[in-house]
Amino acid sequence: MAWAVATGSVAVAIGAVIVAVRDGLTGEQFLQKPLGFSVVLIATMPVLGAFVVTRHPGNRLGWVFCLFGPLRGIQVVADVWAHHAYVAAPGSWPGGSVASWLFSCGPLFLLPIAPLMVLWFPDGHAPAGRWRRLELAPAILVALLAMALVLAWPSRGPQLLADSPSLDGWRAPLGDVVVGAAIFVAVVSFVAAFASLISRLRHAEPAGRAEVKWFLFGAGAAFVLNIVGDFGDRVAPLRLVAAVLPQIFILIAIERYRLWEIDRLINRTVVYGSVTIFAAALYASAAISIGLVVGGAGARSGFAVAGATLLIAVLFAPARRRVQLAVDRRFDRRRFDAVARVRGFADRLGHDNPEPAELQRLLAEVLRDPELELCFVTSTGNTIDGAGTSVASPAETDERAVARIGDDDAPIGYVGHRQSLDNDGSLLVDVFRAARTSLEYARLQAELRVQLIAIQRSRTRLVEATDAERRRIERDLHDGAQQRLVALALRVRTEQRRHTVEPGTAADDLLSTTVDELQAAVAELRSMTQGMLPAVLASGGVGAALRELAGRYDGRVQLVAVPDHRHTATVEATAWFVASEGLTNAIKHAVDATVTLRAECHDGMLRIAVCDDGPGGATLNGSGIRGLGDRVDACGGQLTLRSPCTGGTELIAVLPCA
């Protein structure tokens, strides 16, 4: 039915144009007179209504648009019919009096539905509360329209056509009162309907606000184009554009097609409209001023035109930037502040090195999403977080959405954010656009951390392999060569005593010398294995190993504290080496000093400290300390040496307790 109404309206529009053209209507007159504007509305509004009814059957606004065509068509057909019957070809068509009668009240036919077009936008229902009372206005307007038709019926004929003399009798003033009342009710209800629209704008969800913005922008654009179209014949076609433009915006709002572009469209319209007005005023002022100075005929001077053009070219870009900032700051403060903070973060990249986690926290703050997830895509296609750890890409759910940053074939990363951010206009797009450089930088940092983690793990594996090899050699020496030499010495001594070799003889001296050499070899093997890991470290942990190590120095080392729990083999071995190297250097270079050894665990870190009150002056340049530092770094720890020339030395290693 809706499409049938639309088809009939288009046919009426075409027929009215054909008759008007045959009666002498020219193209210029079509563009300049209200007939062209009305014909465009008759042909397009019902089509819009039929489309809405088809797509959204429950939206009553579609039927209002459909009725617009027939109601406006009554006025147009009556106008064309009466003009033909009384002016173009008098007496050729019957019903001229009825046509003039309908034409006299034609503008009133649209009054009943005009408030509903605003009141029911965009879902076909009035807002809840007192706004629903406005739905009574169309009934009042229909009653007033019927009264106007009744009063005008006796006066039907050419006297009701345009430029006819005023009517006499009591019906004329009463008709004026009725028409005035209808216009008053229509204006009041229309203003109230716009007030309800503003109420929707203030209290609706983001999607509803965007729909209202599209409608208001379309109405405002049509109003401006209509005003501009009255400035001359050349710009008169703008009125026809004004007839179609609001319908396009209404369709976008109802269908939600690129709904969030309205904020950007309004922003650019305000910015470039302001800049255009400024540029036009500046151009005119400059052209006239320069023309007067050089003695030309005002703005007609070629020098004045060139100077004004140059001035506009120089000032346009700065003026646009200033106006853009002012508009963003005033009308879109949240987006303005968010983009400004993200750009401020990007400006820091040339001066310091912010962490990727800091960028994630910034995006979470400006987008007001504490659960925001940020991950990066490496050159190999793996997904990592800011710390360089492999993670899974954020997953889309009913409440969470995922935004791809960068190109489709080579993305920088993914951002998991709350679904409602997609309803905040261009905020998300503008923030990500401003953060593009920062995200690139953060991805490079994350990829570098992946490489550093790989190097760290490689060094840890080397340390573990070295410790394992050291333990194997120590075990082989202890269980192999050392045991063999000890056994051989015992056997020689046993044979010496079994055969009762005379003391002092050559045989006795040979056997004694052999035993002494074997014992010396055993002692040398034991001294070789002293730098290796003690057996108590593997059996009792770092606490027992440090107690045993401190006991080797006959009370010269004070053991302050040791941990009572176990750690990984690499951490325990590194802690023992730090203590061993530190005590060896302290005893060697600070002979009479008091040496303390402390090992404690706090906040997931094992801290080993070797301190003495000796002369100080130690450095990290020694091969032993350098090797120790490399070993500590390989475990993910940090080695610090404090040894001022005024005295005292502290060797501190901090290792993860994993």
XYZ file of C-alpha atoms in Angstrom:
658
model
C 0.000 0.000 0.000
C 2.834 2.374 0.839
C 4.492 1.792 -2.503
C 1.159 2.300 -4.251
C 0.826 5.678 -2.541
C 4.388 6.546 -3.545
C 3.739 5.539 -7.162
C 0.562 7.608 -7.264
C 2.358 10.626 -5.822
C 5.108 10.401 -8.427
C 2.463 10.143 -11.165
C 0.644 13.209 -9.786
C 3.900 15.161 -9.731
C 4.705 14.227 -13.329
C 1.157 15.059 -14.506
C 1.178 18.425 -12.746
C 4.504 19.336 -14.377
C 3.239 18.324 -17.838
C 0.098 20.450 -17.492
C 2.046 23.397 -16.104
C 4.595 23.222 -18.941
C 1.804 23.125 -21.531
C 0.316 26.176 -19.851
C 3.556 28.109 -20.300
C 5.724 27.126 -17.323
C 9.434 27.555 -18.150
C 12.448 25.889 -16.588
C 13.468 29.083 -14.792
C 9.974 29.482 -13.398
C 9.996 25.872 -12.238
C 13.199 26.504 -10.286
C 12.156 29.879 -8.929
C 8.490 29.355 -8.072
C 7.160 27.214 -5.184
C 5.755 24.738 -7.732
C 9.178 23.136 -8.337
C 9.860 22.812 -4.622
C 6.441 21.215 -4.057
C 6.760 18.799 -6.978
C 10.110 17.517 -5.694
C 8.629 16.915 -2.260
C 5.551 15.172 -3.692
C 7.760 12.800 -5.697
C 10.369 12.026 -3.019
C 8.707 12.075 0.394
C 6.285 9.150 -0.256
C 9.179 7.113 -1.667
C 11.064 7.715 1.572
C 7.948 6.747 3.512
C 7.439 3.545 1.518
C 11.054 2.592 2.083
C 10.704 3.127 5.847
C 7.442 1.193 5.986
C 9.031 -1.695 4.085
C 12.125 -1.859 6.262
C 10.484 -0.918 9.578
C 6.763 -1.796 9.534
C 6.317 -0.728 13.153
C 7.597 2.789 12.535
C 4.524 5.007 12.034
C 6.765 7.774 10.736
C 6.902 5.985 7.382
C 3.135 6.433 6.920
C 3.438 10.121 7.797
C 5.979 10.517 4.988
C 3.667 8.604 2.656
C 0.746 10.950 3.470
C 2.917 13.966 2.790
C 2.789 13.341 -0.968
C -1.024 13.149 -1.402
C -1.663 16.065 0.972
C 0.885 18.281 -0.768
C -0.393 16.962 -4.089
C -3.893 18.333 -3.353
C -2.472 21.855 -3.271
C -0.320 21.404 -6.401
C -3.053 19.713 -8.476
C -5.606 22.310 -7.369
C -3.187 25.103 -8.288
C -2.446 23.706 -11.765
C -6.100 22.741 -12.419
C -7.543 26.118 -11.377
C -4.875 28.007 -13.341
C -5.678 25.988 -16.461
C -9.465 26.252 -16.003
C -9.548 30.002 -15.343
C -6.316 31.482 -16.783
C -4.579 29.333 -19.401
C -7.712 27.970 -21.131
C -10.841 29.402 -19.522
C -13.775 27.007 -19.569
C -11.794 24.110 -21.062
C -11.796 21.978 -17.900
C -14.697 21.399 -15.556
C -14.355 21.607 -11.793
C -12.370 24.829 -11.740
C -14.421 26.117 -8.807
C -13.660 22.995 -6.757
C -9.986 23.288 -7.639
C -9.904 26.913 -6.515
C -11.703 25.911 -3.319
C -9.085 23.254 -2.516
C -6.272 25.567 -3.560
C -7.423 28.242 -1.090
C -6.972 25.830 1.833
C -4.126 23.824 0.306
C -1.388 24.982 2.711
C -3.533 23.852 5.650
C -3.606 20.232 4.518
C -0.013 19.657 5.690
C -0.498 21.233 9.111
C -1.917 18.117 10.865
C 1.074 15.914 9.996
C 3.842 18.525 10.279
C 4.266 18.240 14.100
C 4.157 14.431 13.896
C 7.177 14.380 11.559
C 9.233 15.878 14.380
C 7.423 14.406 17.386
C 7.658 10.798 16.182
C 11.242 10.952 14.945
C 13.046 8.561 14.729
C 11.136 5.479 15.987
C 7.540 6.483 15.210
C 6.576 7.150 18.839
C 6.429 10.268 20.951
C 8.741 10.485 23.977
C 7.196 9.272 27.206
C 5.497 11.692 29.560
C 3.901 15.016 28.750
C 5.123 14.927 25.142
C 2.435 12.397 24.247
C -0.191 15.115 24.695
C 1.094 16.710 21.493
C -0.491 13.876 19.556
C -3.835 15.665 20.106
C -2.700 18.610 17.955
C -3.332 16.863 14.590
C -6.980 16.233 15.585
C -7.462 19.912 16.444
C -5.839 20.942 13.169
C -8.079 18.578 11.181
C -11.130 20.167 12.787
C -9.893 23.673 11.967
C -9.121 22.588 8.386
C -12.680 21.271 8.008
C -14.064 24.580 9.290
C -11.893 26.511 6.831
C -13.103 24.350 3.949
C -16.744 24.873 4.957
C -16.300 28.632 5.213
C -14.509 28.838 1.843
C -17.029 26.694 -0.093
C -19.540 29.434 -0.913
C -16.727 31.631 -2.223
C -15.219 29.051 -4.543
C -14.207 30.193 -7.982
C -11.683 32.631 -9.482
C -12.069 34.937 -6.485
C -10.061 32.401 -4.440
C -7.149 32.347 -6.849
C -3.963 34.274 -6.337
C -4.026 38.091 -6.728
C -7.812 38.158 -6.471
C -9.613 40.875 -4.504
C -10.365 40.198 -0.838
C -13.658 38.564 0.033
C -16.558 40.448 1.555
C -19.070 39.346 4.150
C -18.899 37.698 7.514
C -17.246 34.539 6.207
C -14.014 36.346 5.340
C -13.084 37.526 8.883
C -14.279 34.253 10.399
C -12.210 32.333 7.873
C -9.202 34.453 8.761
C -9.738 33.627 12.453
C -9.974 29.918 11.706
C -6.872 29.978 9.509
C -5.013 32.042 12.119
C -6.010 29.596 14.831
C -4.838 26.658 12.706
C -1.506 28.332 12.047
C -1.142 29.172 15.746
C -1.859 25.611 16.855
C 0.487 24.264 14.184
C 3.328 26.607 15.186
C 2.917 25.889 18.908
C 2.742 22.135 18.377
C 5.677 22.281 15.959
C 7.810 24.208 18.462
C 6.791 21.776 21.204
C 7.698 18.861 18.933
C 11.137 20.388 18.409
C 11.421 20.741 22.188
C 10.711 17.022 22.490
C 13.441 16.422 19.917
C 15.900 18.413 22.011
C 14.814 16.356 25.015
C 15.628 13.212 23.063
C 19.010 14.679 22.216
C 19.814 15.277 25.864
C 18.553 12.046 27.394
C 18.858 9.417 24.671
C 21.589 6.840 24.298
C 24.515 7.698 21.976
C 22.759 6.076 18.994
C 19.576 8.072 19.627
C 21.531 11.311 19.976
C 23.292 10.646 16.677
C 19.939 10.086 14.926
C 18.578 13.383 16.257
C 21.766 15.155 15.183
C 21.340 13.863 11.628
C 17.751 15.162 11.550
C 18.658 18.569 12.968
C 21.634 18.935 10.671
C 19.492 18.090 7.642
C 16.805 20.582 8.692
C 19.399 23.261 9.339
C 21.117 22.636 6.009
C 17.771 22.814 4.181
C 16.928 26.087 5.912
C 20.262 27.628 4.937
C 19.976 26.440 1.328
C 16.465 27.885 1.082
C 17.708 31.247 2.314
C 20.642 31.208 -0.084
C 18.338 30.162 -2.942
C 16.413 33.424 -2.555
C 19.455 35.549 -3.438
C 19.156 35.176 -7.197
C 18.133 33.047 -10.123
C 21.530 31.362 -10.372
C 21.309 29.929 -6.886
C 17.576 29.177 -7.049
C 18.192 25.428 -7.740
C 19.540 25.194 -4.210
C 15.933 25.215 -3.031
C 15.344 21.942 -4.843
C 18.432 20.511 -3.175
C 17.023 21.717 0.130
C 13.872 19.695 -0.566
C 15.819 16.443 -0.943
C 18.667 16.917 1.542
C 16.652 16.436 4.766
C 15.182 13.223 3.401
C 18.655 11.826 2.820
C 19.650 12.655 6.375
C 16.406 11.180 7.736
C 17.063 7.980 5.813
C 20.608 7.791 7.197
C 19.324 8.342 10.730
C 16.611 5.708 10.544
C 18.744 3.145 8.745
C 21.829 3.919 10.906
C 24.105 4.076 7.899
C 27.465 5.557 8.996
C 25.556 7.078 11.874
C 28.620 8.293 13.755
C 29.886 10.469 10.909
C 27.424 13.179 11.928
C 29.762 14.617 14.551
C 32.557 14.919 12.011
C 30.151 16.400 9.439
C 28.881 19.008 11.886
C 32.426 19.768 12.959
C 33.667 20.296 9.422
C 30.586 22.325 8.483
C 31.033 24.711 11.391
C 34.784 24.999 10.805
C 34.735 25.579 7.066
C 31.590 27.690 7.227
C 33.253 30.000 9.750
C 36.486 30.088 7.779
C 34.597 30.817 4.549
C 32.739 33.742 6.094
C 35.980 35.051 7.556
C 37.798 34.649 4.248
C 35.036 36.363 2.274
C 34.922 39.319 4.648
C 38.709 39.574 4.700
C 38.923 39.317 0.913
C 36.384 42.053 0.362
C 37.987 44.336 2.936
C 41.492 43.738 1.614
C 40.517 44.174 -2.027
C 38.718 47.448 -1.382
C 41.438 48.779 0.935
C 44.300 47.927 -1.418
C 42.356 49.307 -4.375
C 41.827 52.621 -2.602
C 45.465 52.849 -1.547
C 46.814 52.278 -5.056
C 44.239 54.589 -6.526
C 42.291 51.944 -8.383
C 38.582 51.530 -8.525
C 38.278 49.655 -5.307
C 38.086 45.907 -5.628
C 38.159 46.135 -9.455
C 41.886 46.866 -9.386
C 43.933 43.878 -10.537
C 46.584 44.644 -7.933
C 43.920 44.748 -5.235
C 42.506 41.385 -6.320
C 45.964 39.800 -6.383
C 46.875 41.244 -2.981
C 43.617 40.107 -1.389
C 44.041 36.626 -2.857
C 47.591 36.408 -1.529
C 46.416 37.518 1.899
C 43.717 34.838 1.958
C 46.205 32.161 0.852
C 48.588 33.107 3.665
C 45.984 33.309 6.421
C 43.669 30.452 5.450
C 45.624 27.565 7.009
C 46.338 29.296 10.362
C 42.755 30.497 10.556
C 41.403 27.017 9.862
C 43.611 25.490 12.562
C 42.526 28.043 15.136
C 38.850 27.667 14.293
C 39.205 23.869 14.321
C 40.724 23.922 17.793
C 38.069 26.307 19.069
C 35.237 24.162 17.680
C 36.722 20.927 19.008
C 37.304 22.454 22.420
C 33.786 23.849 22.641
C 31.577 21.230 20.982
C 33.518 17.958 21.381
C 35.526 18.408 24.533
C 35.964 14.731 25.342
C 37.384 13.850 21.943
C 39.508 17.017 21.974
C 41.039 16.184 25.369
C 41.571 12.526 24.453
C 43.345 13.329 21.192
C 45.402 16.058 22.880
C 46.632 13.637 25.558
C 47.509 10.973 23.000
C 49.408 13.500 20.882
C 51.212 14.723 23.990
C 52.313 11.146 24.634
C 53.582 10.899 21.051
C 55.606 14.094 21.505
C 57.504 12.419 24.340
C 58.898 9.741 22.049
C 61.753 11.971 20.931
C 62.817 12.827 24.484
C 62.267 9.769 26.680
C 61.264 6.149 26.272
C 57.782 5.519 27.670
C 56.881 1.903 28.261
C 54.209 0.120 26.181
C 52.291 -0.454 29.406
C 52.122 3.320 29.868
C 50.514 3.685 26.444
C 47.968 1.014 27.348
C 47.116 2.842 30.569
C 46.746 6.103 28.646
C 44.357 4.578 26.108
C 42.353 3.006 28.923
C 42.029 6.408 30.614
C 41.090 8.500 27.570
C 38.632 5.872 26.322
C 37.280 5.267 29.854
C 37.731 1.523 29.613
C 39.735 0.073 32.544
C 39.630 -3.394 30.948
C 41.136 -2.254 27.636
C 43.517 -4.824 26.128
C 46.441 -3.931 23.867
C 48.570 -6.439 22.004
C 50.973 -6.194 19.090
C 51.640 -8.267 15.997
C 55.304 -9.056 15.350
C 56.958 -9.341 11.962
C 56.611 -13.122 12.241
C 52.862 -12.869 12.847
C 52.921 -13.708 16.564
C 50.809 -11.746 19.033
C 52.602 -10.303 22.074
C 51.822 -7.892 24.889
C 53.861 -4.861 25.922
C 56.242 -7.015 27.977
C 57.075 -9.188 24.973
C 55.128 -12.207 26.231
C 53.137 -14.246 23.729
C 49.398 -13.755 24.272
C 46.185 -14.572 22.461
C 44.444 -11.851 20.471
C 41.452 -10.208 22.210
C 38.204 -12.018 21.485
C 34.957 -10.344 20.486
C 31.971 -10.888 22.796
C 28.581 -9.294 23.315
C 30.193 -6.628 25.513
C 33.708 -6.435 24.052
C 34.820 -5.407 20.561
C 38.202 -5.671 18.850
C 39.748 -2.905 16.753
C 42.512 -3.636 14.274
C 45.283 -1.039 14.234
C 47.127 -0.559 10.958
C 46.640 -2.101 7.546
C 44.591 -5.255 7.037
C 47.530 -7.137 5.510
C 50.104 -5.820 8.005
C 48.394 -4.876 11.282
C 50.291 -3.177 14.081
C 48.164 -4.743 16.774
C 44.714 -5.185 18.235
C 42.804 -3.250 20.876
C 40.055 -4.951 22.837
C 37.574 -2.376 24.093
C 34.025 -2.177 25.376
C 31.357 -2.487 22.703
C 29.719 0.822 23.610
C 32.765 2.780 22.415
C 31.562 2.171 18.862
C 28.604 4.390 19.770
C 30.760 7.371 20.760
C 31.053 8.841 17.302
C 34.539 9.411 15.940
C 36.241 9.211 19.354
C 37.692 5.755 18.797
C 38.865 6.450 15.237
C 40.446 9.806 16.104
C 42.234 8.451 19.180
C 43.679 5.521 17.243
C 44.705 7.826 14.410
C 46.534 10.110 16.853
C 48.125 7.096 18.579
C 49.390 5.466 15.367
C 53.014 6.608 15.849
C 52.982 5.697 19.539
C 51.595 2.244 18.747
C 54.317 1.679 16.141
C 56.942 2.683 18.685
C 55.411 0.473 21.380
C 55.365 -2.481 19.005
C 59.074 -2.020 18.261
C 59.741 -1.918 21.986
C 57.724 -5.092 22.520
C 59.547 -6.863 19.670
C 62.883 -5.773 21.165
C 61.803 -7.256 24.469
C 61.056 -10.536 22.720
C 64.621 -10.572 21.442
C 65.982 -9.619 24.867
C 63.975 -12.398 26.476
C 65.376 -14.841 23.921
C 68.922 -13.642 24.685
C 68.241 -13.848 28.419
C 66.993 -17.397 28.094
C 69.980 -18.280 25.934
C 72.389 -16.916 28.556
C 70.499 -18.753 31.293
C 70.784 -21.989 29.358
C 74.525 -21.409 28.945
C 74.905 -20.806 32.692
C 72.886 -23.903 33.490
C 74.928 -25.939 31.030
C 78.162 -24.602 32.555
C 77.009 -25.469 36.075
C 75.961 -28.919 34.951
C 79.340 -29.462 33.280
C 81.125 -28.184 36.381
C 79.203 -30.609 38.580
C 79.942 -33.452 36.185
C 83.677 -32.716 36.239
C 83.648 -32.445 40.034
C 81.761 -35.705 40.301
C 84.095 -37.433 37.867
C 87.175 -36.185 39.724
C 85.734 -37.182 43.084
C 84.433 -40.547 41.992
C 87.196 -41.280 39.498
C 90.762 -39.993 39.667
C 90.622 -38.865 43.306
C 89.272 -42.198 44.529
C 91.808 -44.091 42.491
C 94.724 -42.096 43.915
C 93.462 -42.490 47.483
C 93.013 -46.205 46.954
C 96.479 -46.477 45.432
C 98.061 -44.605 48.369
C 96.325 -46.887 50.858
C 97.463 -49.957 48.966
C 101.070 -48.814 48.827
C 101.011 -48.026 52.569
C 99.431 -51.423 53.253
C 102.043 -53.229 51.188
C 104.789 -51.252 52.927
C 103.589 -52.421 56.336
C 102.710 -55.977 55.260
C 106.203 -56.807 54.051
C 107.876 -55.115 57.068
C 110.237 -53.115 55.016
C 113.198 -51.994 57.061
C 112.981 -48.292 57.892
C 115.584 -46.192 56.187
C 116.187 -48.579 53.362
C 115.842 -47.567 49.741
C 112.606 -49.552 49.376
C 111.110 -47.894 52.434
C 112.052 -44.442 51.173
C 110.581 -45.232 47.723
C 107.257 -46.374 49.153
C 107.040 -43.374 51.505
C 107.811 -41.013 48.672
C 105.140 -42.680 46.532
C 102.507 -42.292 49.253
C 103.451 -38.639 49.795
C 103.165 -37.905 46.063
C 99.790 -39.607 45.887
C 98.509 -37.569 48.853
C 99.826 -34.384 47.216
C 97.989 -35.260 44.008
C 94.770 -35.810 45.985
C 95.266 -32.453 47.718
C 95.752 -30.716 44.357
C 92.585 -32.302 42.981
C 90.678 -31.166 46.052
C 91.987 -27.609 45.645
C 90.926 -27.674 42.010
C 87.364 -28.555 42.995
C 87.087 -25.955 45.760
C 85.892 -23.327 43.201
C 83.171 -25.645 42.060
C 79.740 -25.981 43.643
C 79.778 -27.661 47.032
C 77.739 -30.799 47.543
C 75.819 -29.202 50.414
C 74.349 -26.686 47.946
C 72.522 -29.398 46.081
C 71.376 -31.196 49.215
C 70.657 -28.356 51.657
C 70.113 -25.268 49.521
C 71.692 -21.840 49.572
C 71.241 -21.394 53.347
C 73.268 -24.494 54.242
C 75.865 -23.702 51.548
C 76.424 -20.166 52.893
C 76.809 -21.497 56.454
C 79.409 -23.948 55.214
C 81.158 -21.208 53.202
C 81.304 -18.802 56.155
C 82.674 -21.590 58.350
C 85.741 -21.940 56.137
C 87.103 -18.587 57.332
C 87.497 -19.467 61.039
C 85.180 -16.825 62.431
C 86.428 -13.933 60.277
C 83.041 -13.767 58.500
C 79.836 -12.884 60.353
C 76.789 -14.629 58.855
C 73.878 -12.254 59.540
C 70.946 -13.966 57.792
C 70.247 -16.773 55.338
C 66.999 -17.902 53.661
C 65.314 -21.035 54.955
C 63.679 -22.143 51.694
C 64.895 -23.464 48.366
C 65.252 -21.729 45.020
C 65.991 -22.871 41.500
C 69.353 -24.492 40.936
C 70.593 -21.565 38.812
C 69.641 -18.950 41.401
C 71.211 -20.954 44.234
C 74.414 -21.474 42.279
C 74.631 -17.791 41.367
C 74.018 -16.745 44.979
C 76.780 -19.054 46.161
C 79.238 -17.740 43.567
C 78.462 -14.140 44.561
C 79.077 -14.914 48.220
C 82.219 -16.927 47.477
C 83.749 -14.278 45.208
C 82.806 -11.459 47.582
C 84.299 -13.187 50.648
C 87.465 -14.130 48.765
C 88.056 -10.507 47.698
C 87.180 -9.137 51.153
C 89.552 -11.481 52.982
C 92.272 -10.827 50.418
C 92.116 -7.022 50.231
C 90.739 -6.152 53.678
C 92.853 -8.333 55.976
C 91.866 -6.849 59.323
C 88.346 -5.754 58.337
C 85.059 -7.041 59.679
C 83.245 -8.978 56.967
C 79.506 -9.709 57.030
C 77.439 -11.964 54.802
C 73.674 -11.509 54.476
C 71.105 -13.298 52.268
C 67.386 -12.438 52.513
C 64.240 -12.740 50.408
C 61.857 -9.775 50.030
C 59.126 -9.124 47.424
C 60.104 -12.093 45.295
C 63.800 -11.152 45.142
C 66.829 -12.813 46.807
C 69.342 -10.227 48.016
C 72.920 -11.317 48.781
C 75.242 -8.741 50.334
C 78.935 -9.086 51.257
C 80.138 -6.044 53.269
C 83.424 -5.084 54.884
C 84.837 -1.966 56.531
C 88.159 -2.152 54.713
C 89.941 0.560 52.744
C 87.520 0.453 49.795
C 88.411 1.485 46.253
C 87.268 -1.765 44.607
C 85.960 -1.633 41.018
C 84.054 -3.835 38.612
C 87.020 -4.099 36.244
C 88.346 -7.365 37.622
C 87.782 -10.461 35.546
C 86.170 -12.264 38.462
C 83.681 -9.472 39.164
C 82.908 -9.034 35.475
C 82.197 -12.736 35.079
C 80.086 -12.620 38.205
C 78.112 -9.685 36.803
C 77.452 -11.570 33.557
C 76.204 -14.536 35.532
C 73.877 -12.380 37.616
C 72.529 -10.690 34.456
C 71.906 -14.091 32.903
C 69.642 -14.918 35.858
C 67.674 -11.710 35.372
C 69.269 -10.046 38.409
C 71.456 -7.042 39.106
C 74.929 -6.802 40.627
C 76.025 -3.617 42.420
C 79.440 -2.724 43.874
C 79.789 0.181 46.271
C 83.358 0.838 47.336
C 84.183 4.516 47.966
C 87.791 5.528 48.543
C 86.852 6.715 52.043
C 86.430 3.082 53.110
C 84.018 0.196 53.108
C 82.906 -2.136 50.325
C 79.477 -3.593 49.550
C 78.910 -6.255 46.915
C 75.174 -6.694 46.454
C 73.363 -9.061 44.100
C 69.595 -9.075 43.660
C 68.201 -12.225 42.058
C 64.621 -13.267 41.251
C 63.342 -15.891 43.675
C 61.632 -17.951 40.968
